[in-house]
């Protein structure tokens, strides 16, 4: 990753690098990135949503580890498959669907909440929201302190366009095929949804892009990424879940 972005906080604990003995007798709070494996046009990697969710989750967890000494915050490995059926027409997409993702999140939450006192899912793919809302609502009904929020920024385009391409140019510039980026359908998402519900993204964009990646820059990506981290951190700090467990 871009060295200007990537840093590690020495006291940020990562679940994947920890041992069971290290967790014995503790009750940490856990940050879990949730992404997808799906087409992102001819220029972005299939794990774009997972990369963004993971980077935002790390940035948030680092700042929580520095500032929140009441909770011990840990970063979990990402959940890298999601509900991406609208992209199934494009090679490389691996969608597990809403029902399977919902079940995965419920069982993840039930298991992790047996030793972690608080869980927050950081979502990087819009298609995962239905599963997250249903799963987290159930987990909260069962008495677990669980919530979720999405990596969002104002005025973002829909898919593989200026926004995501800019953020990837900042996070992973070596993996962006700039020479292969082409504009896609730039109509408002609300206008595209009727056709997408029946034919997926391919029905409105033969290149799989909704937006214009040719205008993307790493500098704007840095700004967008900072906004995502700040907004997510603010929601977690407030910790005011709505009826579906989404942090507001």
Short mmCIF file of C-alpha atoms in Angstrom, two decimals:
data_model
loop_
_atom_site.label_atom_id
_atom_site.label_comp_id
_atom_site.label_asym_id
_atom_site.label_seq_id
_atom_site.Cartn_x
_atom_site.Cartn_y
_atom_site.Cartn_z
CA UNK A 1 0.00 0.00 0.00
CA UNK A 2 0.91 3.63 -0.42
CA UNK A 3 3.49 4.50 2.24
CA UNK A 4 1.85 7.90 2.75
CA UNK A 5 -1.26 6.06 3.92
CA UNK A 6 -0.01 2.98 5.65
CA UNK A 7 1.12 3.15 9.26
CA UNK A 8 0.74 0.86 12.22
CA UNK A 9 -0.06 1.75 15.78
CA UNK A 10 2.08 -0.41 18.04
CA UNK A 11 -0.71 -1.03 20.53
CA UNK A 12 -3.43 -1.88 17.97
CA UNK A 13 -4.25 -5.56 18.47
CA UNK A 14 -5.14 -7.63 15.43
CA UNK A 15 -7.28 -10.69 15.95
CA UNK A 16 -5.53 -12.68 13.24
CA UNK A 17 -2.12 -12.15 14.86
CA UNK A 18 -3.28 -12.87 18.40
CA UNK A 19 -3.31 -16.11 20.34
CA UNK A 20 -6.13 -17.53 22.40
CA UNK A 21 -3.96 -17.19 25.52
CA UNK A 22 -3.52 -13.45 24.84
CA UNK A 23 -7.30 -13.06 24.80
CA UNK A 24 -7.88 -15.10 27.92
CA UNK A 25 -9.47 -13.00 30.65
CA UNK A 26 -10.07 -10.02 28.35
CA UNK A 27 -13.26 -8.75 26.74
CA UNK A 28 -12.24 -6.60 23.78
CA UNK A 29 -14.30 -4.60 21.31
CA UNK A 30 -13.97 -5.91 17.76
CA UNK A 31 -13.95 -4.03 14.43
CA UNK A 32 -14.84 -6.28 11.47
CA UNK A 33 -14.50 -5.13 7.83
CA UNK A 34 -17.11 -6.53 5.42
CA UNK A 35 -16.49 -6.29 1.69
CA UNK A 36 -17.05 -8.22 -1.52
CA UNK A 37 -15.33 -9.94 -4.42
CA UNK A 38 -16.87 -8.48 -7.57
CA UNK A 39 -16.05 -6.77 -10.83
CA UNK A 40 -14.99 -3.14 -10.63
CA UNK A 41 -14.65 -2.31 -14.28
CA UNK A 42 -11.56 -3.04 -16.37
CA UNK A 43 -9.26 -1.03 -14.12
CA UNK A 44 -9.89 -1.85 -10.43
CA UNK A 45 -9.22 -5.13 -8.55
CA UNK A 46 -12.03 -7.47 -7.63
CA UNK A 47 -11.44 -6.90 -3.91
CA UNK A 48 -11.83 -3.12 -4.11
CA UNK A 49 -14.70 -2.98 -1.60
CA UNK A 50 -12.84 -5.26 0.81
CA UNK A 51 -9.67 -3.14 0.53
CA UNK A 52 -11.55 0.04 1.28
CA UNK A 53 -13.52 -1.45 4.17
CA UNK A 54 -10.33 -2.96 5.61
CA UNK A 55 -8.39 0.29 5.34
CA UNK A 56 -11.19 2.31 6.91
CA UNK A 57 -11.57 -0.27 9.68
CA UNK A 58 -7.83 -0.15 10.37
CA UNK A 59 -7.79 3.64 10.43
CA UNK A 60 -10.74 3.71 12.81
CA UNK A 61 -9.34 0.95 15.05
CA UNK A 62 -5.98 2.73 15.28
CA UNK A 63 -7.60 5.94 16.43
CA UNK A 64 -9.86 4.12 18.88
CA UNK A 65 -6.87 2.26 20.29
CA UNK A 66 -5.09 5.58 20.82
CA UNK A 67 -8.03 7.46 22.32
CA UNK A 68 -10.43 4.99 23.94
CA UNK A 69 -8.70 3.42 26.93
CA UNK A 70 -11.95 2.15 28.41
CA UNK A 71 -12.31 -0.46 25.66
CA UNK A 72 -9.62 -2.65 24.16
CA UNK A 73 -10.22 -2.36 20.42
CA UNK A 74 -9.13 -5.16 18.10
CA UNK A 75 -9.16 -5.40 14.29
CA UNK A 76 -10.57 -8.61 12.81
CA UNK A 77 -9.65 -10.11 9.42
CA UNK A 78 -12.12 -9.01 6.72
CA UNK A 79 -15.16 -10.88 5.51
CA UNK A 80 -14.29 -10.75 1.81
CA UNK A 81 -17.43 -12.15 0.15
CA UNK A 82 -20.80 -10.46 0.05
CA UNK A 83 -24.11 -10.09 -1.77
CA UNK A 84 -23.01 -9.10 -5.29
CA UNK A 85 -25.59 -10.71 -7.53
CA UNK A 86 -26.00 -7.54 -9.58
CA UNK A 87 -22.43 -8.05 -10.84
CA UNK A 88 -22.75 -11.76 -11.65
CA UNK A 89 -22.66 -11.16 -15.43
CA UNK A 90 -18.99 -10.21 -15.13
CA UNK A 91 -16.19 -12.78 -14.67
CA UNK A 92 -14.48 -12.80 -11.30
CA UNK A 93 -17.56 -11.93 -9.28
CA UNK A 94 -18.15 -14.31 -6.37
CA UNK A 95 -21.46 -13.60 -4.64
CA UNK A 96 -22.76 -15.59 -1.69
CA UNK A 97 -26.11 -13.76 -1.72
CA UNK A 98 -28.07 -11.95 0.95
CA UNK A 99 -29.39 -15.04 2.76
CA UNK A 100 -25.98 -16.67 3.12
CA UNK A 101 -24.32 -13.40 4.14
CA UNK A 102 -27.01 -12.78 6.74
CA UNK A 103 -26.46 -16.25 8.22
CA UNK A 104 -22.67 -15.80 8.16
CA UNK A 105 -22.94 -12.47 10.01
CA UNK A 106 -25.35 -13.88 12.59
CA UNK A 107 -23.14 -16.86 13.37
CA UNK A 108 -20.02 -14.67 13.36
CA UNK A 109 -21.68 -12.33 15.83
CA UNK A 110 -22.93 -15.08 18.11
CA UNK A 111 -19.50 -16.69 18.24
CA UNK A 112 -17.38 -13.54 18.61
CA UNK A 113 -19.74 -12.01 21.18
CA UNK A 114 -19.01 -14.94 23.51
CA UNK A 115 -15.62 -13.35 24.26
CA UNK A 116 -15.84 -9.79 22.85
CA UNK A 117 -18.12 -7.32 24.61
CA UNK A 118 -18.85 -5.15 21.55
CA UNK A 119 -18.79 -5.74 17.78
CA UNK A 120 -18.99 -3.29 14.90
CA UNK A 121 -19.11 -4.29 11.23
CA UNK A 122 -17.58 -1.78 8.77
CA UNK A 123 -19.25 -2.28 5.39
CA UNK A 124 -17.69 -1.48 2.02
CA UNK A 125 -20.37 -2.75 -0.40
CA UNK A 126 -23.89 -1.40 -0.82
CA UNK A 127 -25.30 -4.81 -1.70
CA UNK A 128 -24.47 -6.06 1.81
CA UNK A 129 -26.73 -3.61 3.60
CA UNK A 130 -29.88 -5.74 3.63
CA UNK A 131 -28.02 -8.68 5.16
CA UNK A 132 -26.24 -6.48 7.70
CA UNK A 133 -29.46 -4.81 8.83
CA UNK A 134 -31.26 -8.13 9.30
CA UNK A 135 -28.33 -9.90 10.99
CA UNK A 136 -27.43 -7.10 13.38
CA UNK A 137 -31.07 -6.48 14.30
CA UNK A 138 -31.34 -10.15 15.29
CA UNK A 139 -28.06 -10.10 17.23
CA UNK A 140 -29.19 -7.03 19.14
CA UNK A 141 -32.59 -8.62 19.83
CA UNK A 142 -30.68 -11.55 21.32
CA UNK A 143 -28.97 -9.13 23.71
CA UNK A 144 -25.58 -8.63 22.05
CA UNK A 145 -23.91 -5.21 21.74
CA UNK A 146 -23.47 -5.19 17.96
CA UNK A 147 -23.77 -2.44 15.35
CA UNK A 148 -22.73 -1.64 11.78
CA UNK A 149 -22.03 1.26 9.48
CA UNK A 150 -20.92 1.76 5.88
CA UNK A 151 -17.88 3.54 4.49
CA UNK A 152 -19.56 6.61 3.04
CA UNK A 153 -18.64 10.01 1.71
CA UNK A 154 -20.72 12.84 0.28
CA UNK A 155 -21.45 13.02 -3.45
CA UNK A 156 -19.93 9.62 -4.21
CA UNK A 157 -20.67 8.02 -7.56
CA UNK A 158 -22.09 4.52 -7.61
CA UNK A 159 -19.50 1.96 -8.69
CA UNK A 160 -15.88 1.89 -9.94
CA UNK A 161 -16.09 5.54 -10.89
CA UNK A 162 -14.33 8.65 -9.63
CA UNK A 163 -14.81 7.91 -5.92
CA UNK A 164 -13.57 4.33 -5.65
CA UNK A 165 -10.83 4.86 -8.22
CA UNK A 166 -9.52 7.90 -6.34
CA UNK A 167 -9.47 6.01 -3.04
CA UNK A 168 -7.65 3.05 -4.63
CA UNK A 169 -5.12 5.41 -6.25
CA UNK A 170 -4.36 6.54 -2.72
CA UNK A 171 -4.42 3.15 -1.00
CA UNK A 172 -3.05 0.83 -3.71
CA UNK A 173 -1.84 2.86 -6.70
CA UNK A 174 0.18 -0.07 -8.06
CA UNK A 175 -3.03 -2.09 -8.51
CA UNK A 176 -5.02 0.48 -10.48
CA UNK A 177 -4.86 -0.02 -14.25
CA UNK A 178 -5.19 3.65 -15.11
CA UNK A 179 -4.67 3.08 -18.83
CA UNK A 180 -7.71 0.79 -18.92
CA UNK A 181 -10.12 3.11 -17.09
CA UNK A 182 -13.08 4.26 -19.16
CA UNK A 183 -16.21 6.24 -18.30
CA UNK A 184 -19.34 4.25 -17.57
CA UNK A 185 -22.97 5.16 -17.18
CA UNK A 186 -23.09 8.48 -15.34
CA UNK A 187 -26.85 8.71 -14.87
CA UNK A 188 -28.15 9.05 -11.29
CA UNK A 189 -28.38 5.69 -9.54
CA UNK A 190 -32.10 6.17 -8.91
CA UNK A 191 -32.66 6.29 -12.67
CA UNK A 192 -30.67 3.09 -13.21
CA UNK A 193 -32.19 0.94 -10.47
CA UNK A 194 -35.28 -0.30 -12.38
CA UNK A 195 -33.11 -1.82 -15.13
CA UNK A 196 -30.52 -3.06 -12.64
CA UNK A 197 -33.14 -4.92 -10.61
CA UNK A 198 -33.88 -7.16 -13.58
CA UNK A 199 -30.60 -7.21 -15.50
CA UNK A 200 -27.91 -6.20 -13.02
CA UNK A 201 -25.14 -3.72 -13.69
CA UNK A 202 -24.56 -5.19 -17.18
CA UNK A 203 -28.00 -3.91 -18.20
CA UNK A 204 -26.88 -0.30 -17.75
CA UNK A 205 -23.10 -0.47 -18.30
CA UNK A 206 -21.29 -2.93 -20.55
CA UNK A 207 -17.97 -2.03 -18.88
CA UNK A 208 -19.32 -2.45 -15.35
CA UNK A 209 -18.68 1.17 -14.36
CA UNK A 210 -21.23 3.61 -12.94
CA UNK A 211 -19.42 6.94 -12.95
CA UNK A 212 -16.25 8.31 -14.50
CA UNK A 213 -12.93 6.93 -13.23
CA UNK A 214 -10.88 8.98 -15.71
CA UNK A 215 -11.16 12.05 -13.44
CA UNK A 216 -9.81 10.23 -10.35
CA UNK A 217 -6.71 11.41 -8.49
CA UNK A 218 -4.76 10.08 -5.52
CA UNK A 219 -4.96 13.50 -3.87
CA UNK A 220 -8.75 13.42 -3.92
CA UNK A 221 -8.59 9.79 -2.79
CA UNK A 222 -6.66 10.83 0.32
CA UNK A 223 -9.33 13.41 1.09
CA UNK A 224 -12.18 10.94 0.52
CA UNK A 225 -10.50 8.28 2.63
CA UNK A 226 -9.99 10.71 5.51
CA UNK A 227 -13.68 11.65 5.31
CA UNK A 228 -14.66 7.97 5.46
CA UNK A 229 -12.51 7.33 8.52
CA UNK A 230 -13.68 10.49 10.30
CA UNK A 231 -17.37 9.77 9.63
CA UNK A 232 -17.08 6.14 10.70
CA UNK A 233 -15.15 7.04 13.84
CA UNK A 234 -17.76 9.64 14.78
CA UNK A 235 -20.58 7.10 14.45
CA UNK A 236 -18.76 4.52 16.54
CA UNK A 237 -17.88 7.09 19.20
CA UNK A 238 -21.54 8.19 19.45
CA UNK A 239 -22.73 4.55 19.43
CA UNK A 240 -26.40 5.27 18.70
CA UNK A 241 -27.69 2.31 16.66
CA UNK A 242 -31.05 2.59 14.92
CA UNK A 243 -33.64 -0.20 14.95
CA UNK A 244 -31.52 -2.26 12.51
CA UNK A 245 -28.31 -1.65 14.41
CA UNK A 246 -26.95 0.89 11.93
CA UNK A 247 -24.91 3.59 13.64
CA UNK A 248 -26.19 7.10 12.99
#
